[in-house]
Amino acid sequence: MSAPLIACHECDLLQREVALPRGGVARCARCGAELYRSHPHGMERTLALTAGAIVLFVLANSFPIIGLQLEGQTIQTTLYNTVRTLWDEDMKSVAVLVFVTTIAMPALQLSALAYLLFPLRLGRVPAHFSAVFRVLQTVRPWGMVEVFMLGVLVSLVKLAHLAGIVPGVALWSFAALMLVMAGIGAVFDARGLWARASRLQGAAP
Ligand SMILES: [Zn+2]
């Protein structure tokens, strides 16, 4: 059996796939673009980071993001309450945008990752593997926790001279979530995941 063909995503040159050494990178023979790379323990690392990200995501959505101290009173708010307030204050498009990019999409991405990775790690291919995989690839660019963090930091600086700011547990959780999500992006190995699933499917009777 000959090796499968792969097309360069930069210049379309068709070439045969080769097995890579640990940590190696395959480059296009014509233009040098990176075709794929070997991710040692890519799946285990992604799984560990996903488990951590789920815990951080739950914390980030259960605790207050910030508290404002004004005239002896402290007002605290969670992310979900912020979205509701925006909605009630007739800033519905902003409310939808914040909800989609910081709650819905990260939740969908983490659920899809957990749904695909946990069974695969245990040697089973989950039902609807390719459909869930496509959902994962579609939602990945829409999670914008880092943009949200930037927005929060800018507003905190602006608010700092009006009221006392008390950073909440959720703010730290969001900061950590941002780093862990970036880590998932770096170690996630789509090719390795497919290869594992097709090996398991091939081995099934
Ligand atoms: Zn090329």
Short mmCIF file of C-alpha atoms and ligand atoms in Angstrom, two decimals:
data_model
loop_
_atom_site.label_atom_id
_atom_site.label_comp_id
_atom_site.label_asym_id
_atom_site.label_seq_id
_atom_site.Cartn_x
_atom_site.Cartn_y
_atom_site.Cartn_z
CA MET A 1 0.00 0.00 0.00
CA SER A 2 1.46 3.41 -0.96
CA ALA A 3 1.46 6.36 1.43
CA PRO A 4 -1.55 8.72 1.23
CA LEU A 5 -1.21 11.94 -0.75
CA ILE A 6 -1.31 15.36 0.83
CA ALA A 7 -1.79 18.70 -0.98
CA CYS A 8 0.22 21.72 0.16
CA HIS A 9 -2.24 24.33 1.45
CA GLU A 10 0.01 27.12 0.09
CA CYS A 11 0.96 25.97 -3.41
CA ASP A 12 -1.24 22.87 -4.03
CA LEU A 13 1.70 20.55 -4.77
CA LEU A 14 0.66 16.93 -4.23
CA GLN A 15 3.19 14.85 -2.32
CA ARG A 16 3.32 11.58 -0.43
CA GLU A 17 3.09 11.61 3.35
CA VAL A 18 6.12 10.39 5.25
CA ALA A 19 6.41 9.14 8.80
CA LEU A 20 7.96 11.78 11.07
CA PRO A 21 10.48 11.40 13.86
CA ARG A 22 9.41 12.58 17.33
CA GLY A 23 8.75 16.32 17.23
CA GLY A 24 9.58 16.47 13.50
CA VAL A 25 7.95 18.77 10.96
CA ALA A 26 6.99 17.90 7.36
CA ARG A 27 7.48 20.77 4.92
CA CYS A 28 6.38 21.23 1.31
CA ALA A 29 9.14 20.19 -1.11
CA ARG A 30 8.47 23.20 -3.37
CA CYS A 31 7.57 26.17 -1.13
CA GLY A 32 8.65 25.05 2.34
CA ALA A 33 5.23 25.61 3.98
CA GLU A 34 4.57 23.43 7.03
CA LEU A 35 2.36 20.48 6.02
CA TYR A 36 2.06 18.74 9.37
CA ARG A 37 4.13 18.08 12.47
CA SER A 38 4.49 15.31 14.97
CA HIS A 39 2.90 16.09 18.33
CA PRO A 40 4.38 13.71 20.91
CA HIS A 41 1.54 12.81 23.32
CA GLY A 42 -0.64 15.43 21.59
CA MET A 43 -3.86 13.75 22.62
CA GLU A 44 -2.92 13.23 26.27
CA ARG A 45 -1.77 16.84 26.57
CA THR A 46 -4.92 18.16 24.91
CA LEU A 47 -7.02 16.00 27.22
CA ALA A 48 -5.23 17.23 30.36
CA LEU A 49 -5.55 20.88 29.28
CA THR A 50 -9.22 20.36 28.37
CA ALA A 51 -9.97 18.95 31.84
CA GLY A 52 -8.23 21.98 33.40
CA ALA A 53 -10.05 24.39 31.09
CA ILE A 54 -13.46 22.92 32.03
CA VAL A 55 -12.77 23.52 35.75
CA LEU A 56 -11.62 27.10 35.03
CA PHE A 57 -14.62 27.73 32.78
CA VAL A 58 -17.05 26.63 35.51
CA LEU A 59 -15.25 28.84 38.07
CA ALA A 60 -15.20 31.78 35.65
CA ASN A 61 -18.96 31.54 35.21
CA SER A 62 -19.94 30.86 38.83
CA PHE A 63 -18.05 33.61 40.68
CA PRO A 64 -18.13 37.41 40.38
CA ILE A 65 -15.79 38.92 37.79
CA ILE A 66 -15.34 42.23 39.54
CA GLY A 67 -16.71 44.16 42.47
CA LEU A 68 -17.02 47.93 42.52
CA GLN A 69 -16.72 49.78 45.82
CA LEU A 70 -18.63 53.04 45.74
CA GLU A 71 -19.65 55.10 48.78
CA GLY A 72 -19.16 52.22 51.15
CA GLN A 73 -21.20 49.77 49.06
CA THR A 74 -19.83 46.88 47.08
CA ILE A 75 -21.55 45.78 43.88
CA GLN A 76 -20.44 42.46 42.40
CA THR A 77 -21.36 40.94 39.10
CA THR A 78 -20.89 37.66 37.30
CA LEU A 79 -20.39 37.33 33.56
CA TYR A 80 -23.91 36.03 33.03
CA ASN A 81 -25.41 38.94 34.99
CA THR A 82 -23.37 41.35 32.87
CA VAL A 83 -24.89 39.83 29.74
CA ARG A 84 -28.39 40.11 31.24
CA THR A 85 -27.83 43.73 32.25
CA LEU A 86 -26.64 44.59 28.73
CA TRP A 87 -29.76 42.90 27.35
CA ASP A 88 -32.07 44.77 29.73
CA GLU A 89 -30.34 48.09 29.02
CA ASP A 90 -31.27 47.63 25.36
CA MET A 91 -27.74 46.82 24.20
CA LYS A 92 -29.00 43.55 22.80
CA SER A 93 -26.41 43.12 20.04
CA VAL A 94 -23.54 43.61 22.51
CA ALA A 95 -25.21 41.19 24.92
CA VAL A 96 -25.48 38.54 22.19
CA LEU A 97 -21.86 39.11 21.11
CA VAL A 98 -20.50 38.77 24.66
CA PHE A 99 -22.67 35.71 25.32
CA VAL A 100 -21.64 33.94 22.10
CA THR A 101 -17.89 34.65 22.25
CA THR A 102 -17.27 34.20 25.97
CA ILE A 103 -19.89 31.68 27.15
CA ALA A 104 -21.52 29.72 24.31
CA MET A 105 -18.54 29.10 22.01
CA PRO A 106 -15.98 28.18 24.70
CA ALA A 107 -18.61 25.88 26.29
CA LEU A 108 -19.29 24.22 22.93
CA GLN A 109 -15.59 23.89 22.15
CA LEU A 110 -14.74 22.35 25.52
CA SER A 111 -17.72 19.96 25.36
CA ALA A 112 -16.77 18.85 21.85
CA LEU A 113 -13.13 18.30 22.90
CA ALA A 114 -14.16 16.29 25.96
CA TYR A 115 -16.70 14.30 23.92
CA LEU A 116 -14.06 13.33 21.33
CA LEU A 117 -11.00 12.87 23.52
CA PHE A 118 -12.20 10.96 26.59
CA PRO A 119 -13.60 7.94 24.67
CA LEU A 120 -10.63 7.93 22.24
CA ARG A 121 -8.21 7.82 25.15
CA LEU A 122 -10.12 4.77 26.45
CA GLY A 123 -9.90 3.12 23.04
CA ARG A 124 -13.40 3.80 21.74
CA VAL A 125 -14.55 5.98 18.85
CA PRO A 126 -17.48 8.16 20.04
CA ALA A 127 -20.70 8.16 17.98
CA HIS A 128 -20.92 10.90 15.29
CA PHE A 129 -17.14 11.39 15.51
CA SER A 130 -16.79 13.30 12.22
CA ALA A 131 -19.85 15.52 12.82
CA VAL A 132 -18.61 16.57 16.28
CA PHE A 133 -15.11 17.06 14.86
CA ARG A 134 -16.50 19.45 12.25
CA VAL A 135 -18.42 21.35 14.95
CA LEU A 136 -15.15 21.68 16.88
CA GLN A 137 -13.27 23.08 13.85
CA THR A 138 -16.13 25.51 13.17
CA VAL A 139 -16.41 26.93 16.70
CA ARG A 140 -12.66 27.19 17.37
CA PRO A 141 -12.18 30.66 15.83
CA TRP A 142 -15.27 32.03 17.64
CA GLY A 143 -14.12 31.64 21.22
CA MET A 144 -12.65 35.02 22.11
CA VAL A 145 -11.82 34.85 25.78
CA GLU A 146 -8.63 36.88 25.20
CA VAL A 147 -10.51 39.72 23.49
CA PHE A 148 -12.92 39.74 26.40
CA MET A 149 -10.05 39.91 28.91
CA LEU A 150 -8.56 42.86 27.04
CA GLY A 151 -11.93 44.65 27.14
CA VAL A 152 -12.29 44.01 30.87
CA LEU A 153 -8.78 45.32 31.57
CA VAL A 154 -9.40 48.52 29.58
CA SER A 155 -12.68 49.14 31.44
CA LEU A 156 -11.01 48.47 34.79
CA VAL A 157 -8.35 51.09 34.09
CA LYS A 158 -11.06 53.58 33.10
CA LEU A 159 -13.19 52.80 36.16
CA ALA A 160 -10.31 52.76 38.63
CA HIS A 161 -10.52 56.50 39.42
CA LEU A 162 -14.33 56.39 39.85
CA ALA A 163 -14.67 53.48 42.20
CA GLY A 164 -12.61 50.94 44.11
CA ILE A 165 -12.09 47.80 42.03
CA VAL A 166 -12.10 44.37 43.62
CA PRO A 167 -10.98 41.69 41.14
CA GLY A 168 -13.19 38.61 41.55
CA VAL A 169 -12.33 34.92 41.45
CA ALA A 170 -13.81 34.74 37.95
CA LEU A 171 -11.40 37.37 36.62
CA TRP A 172 -8.38 35.28 37.64
CA SER A 173 -10.11 32.17 36.30
CA PHE A 174 -10.67 33.90 32.96
CA ALA A 175 -7.02 34.94 32.80
CA ALA A 176 -5.93 31.34 33.45
CA LEU A 177 -8.57 30.01 31.02
CA MET A 178 -7.15 32.28 28.31
CA LEU A 179 -3.69 30.73 28.75
CA VAL A 180 -5.01 27.15 28.91
CA MET A 181 -7.13 27.67 25.76
CA ALA A 182 -4.02 28.98 23.97
CA GLY A 183 -2.22 25.84 25.17
CA ILE A 184 -4.99 23.64 23.73
CA GLY A 185 -4.61 25.48 20.41
CA ALA A 186 -0.88 24.75 20.43
CA VAL A 187 -0.98 21.02 21.28
CA PHE A 188 -4.24 20.05 19.52
CA ASP A 189 -3.36 17.57 16.78
CA ALA A 190 -6.25 17.15 14.34
CA ARG A 191 -4.32 14.67 12.15
CA GLY A 192 -3.36 12.53 15.12
CA LEU A 193 -6.97 12.47 16.31
CA TRP A 194 -8.22 11.30 12.91
CA ALA A 195 -5.45 8.72 12.64
CA ARG A 196 -6.33 7.34 16.09
CA ALA A 197 -10.05 7.18 15.26
CA SER A 198 -9.49 5.40 11.95
CA ARG A 199 -7.04 2.93 13.54
CA LEU A 200 -9.65 2.10 16.19
CA GLN A 201 -12.41 1.81 13.59
CA GLY A 202 -10.18 -0.42 11.47
CA ALA A 203 -9.50 -2.66 14.48
CA ALA A 204 -13.22 -3.03 15.32
CA PRO A 205 -14.76 -6.30 14.08
ZN ZN B 1 3.89 24.19 -1.14
#
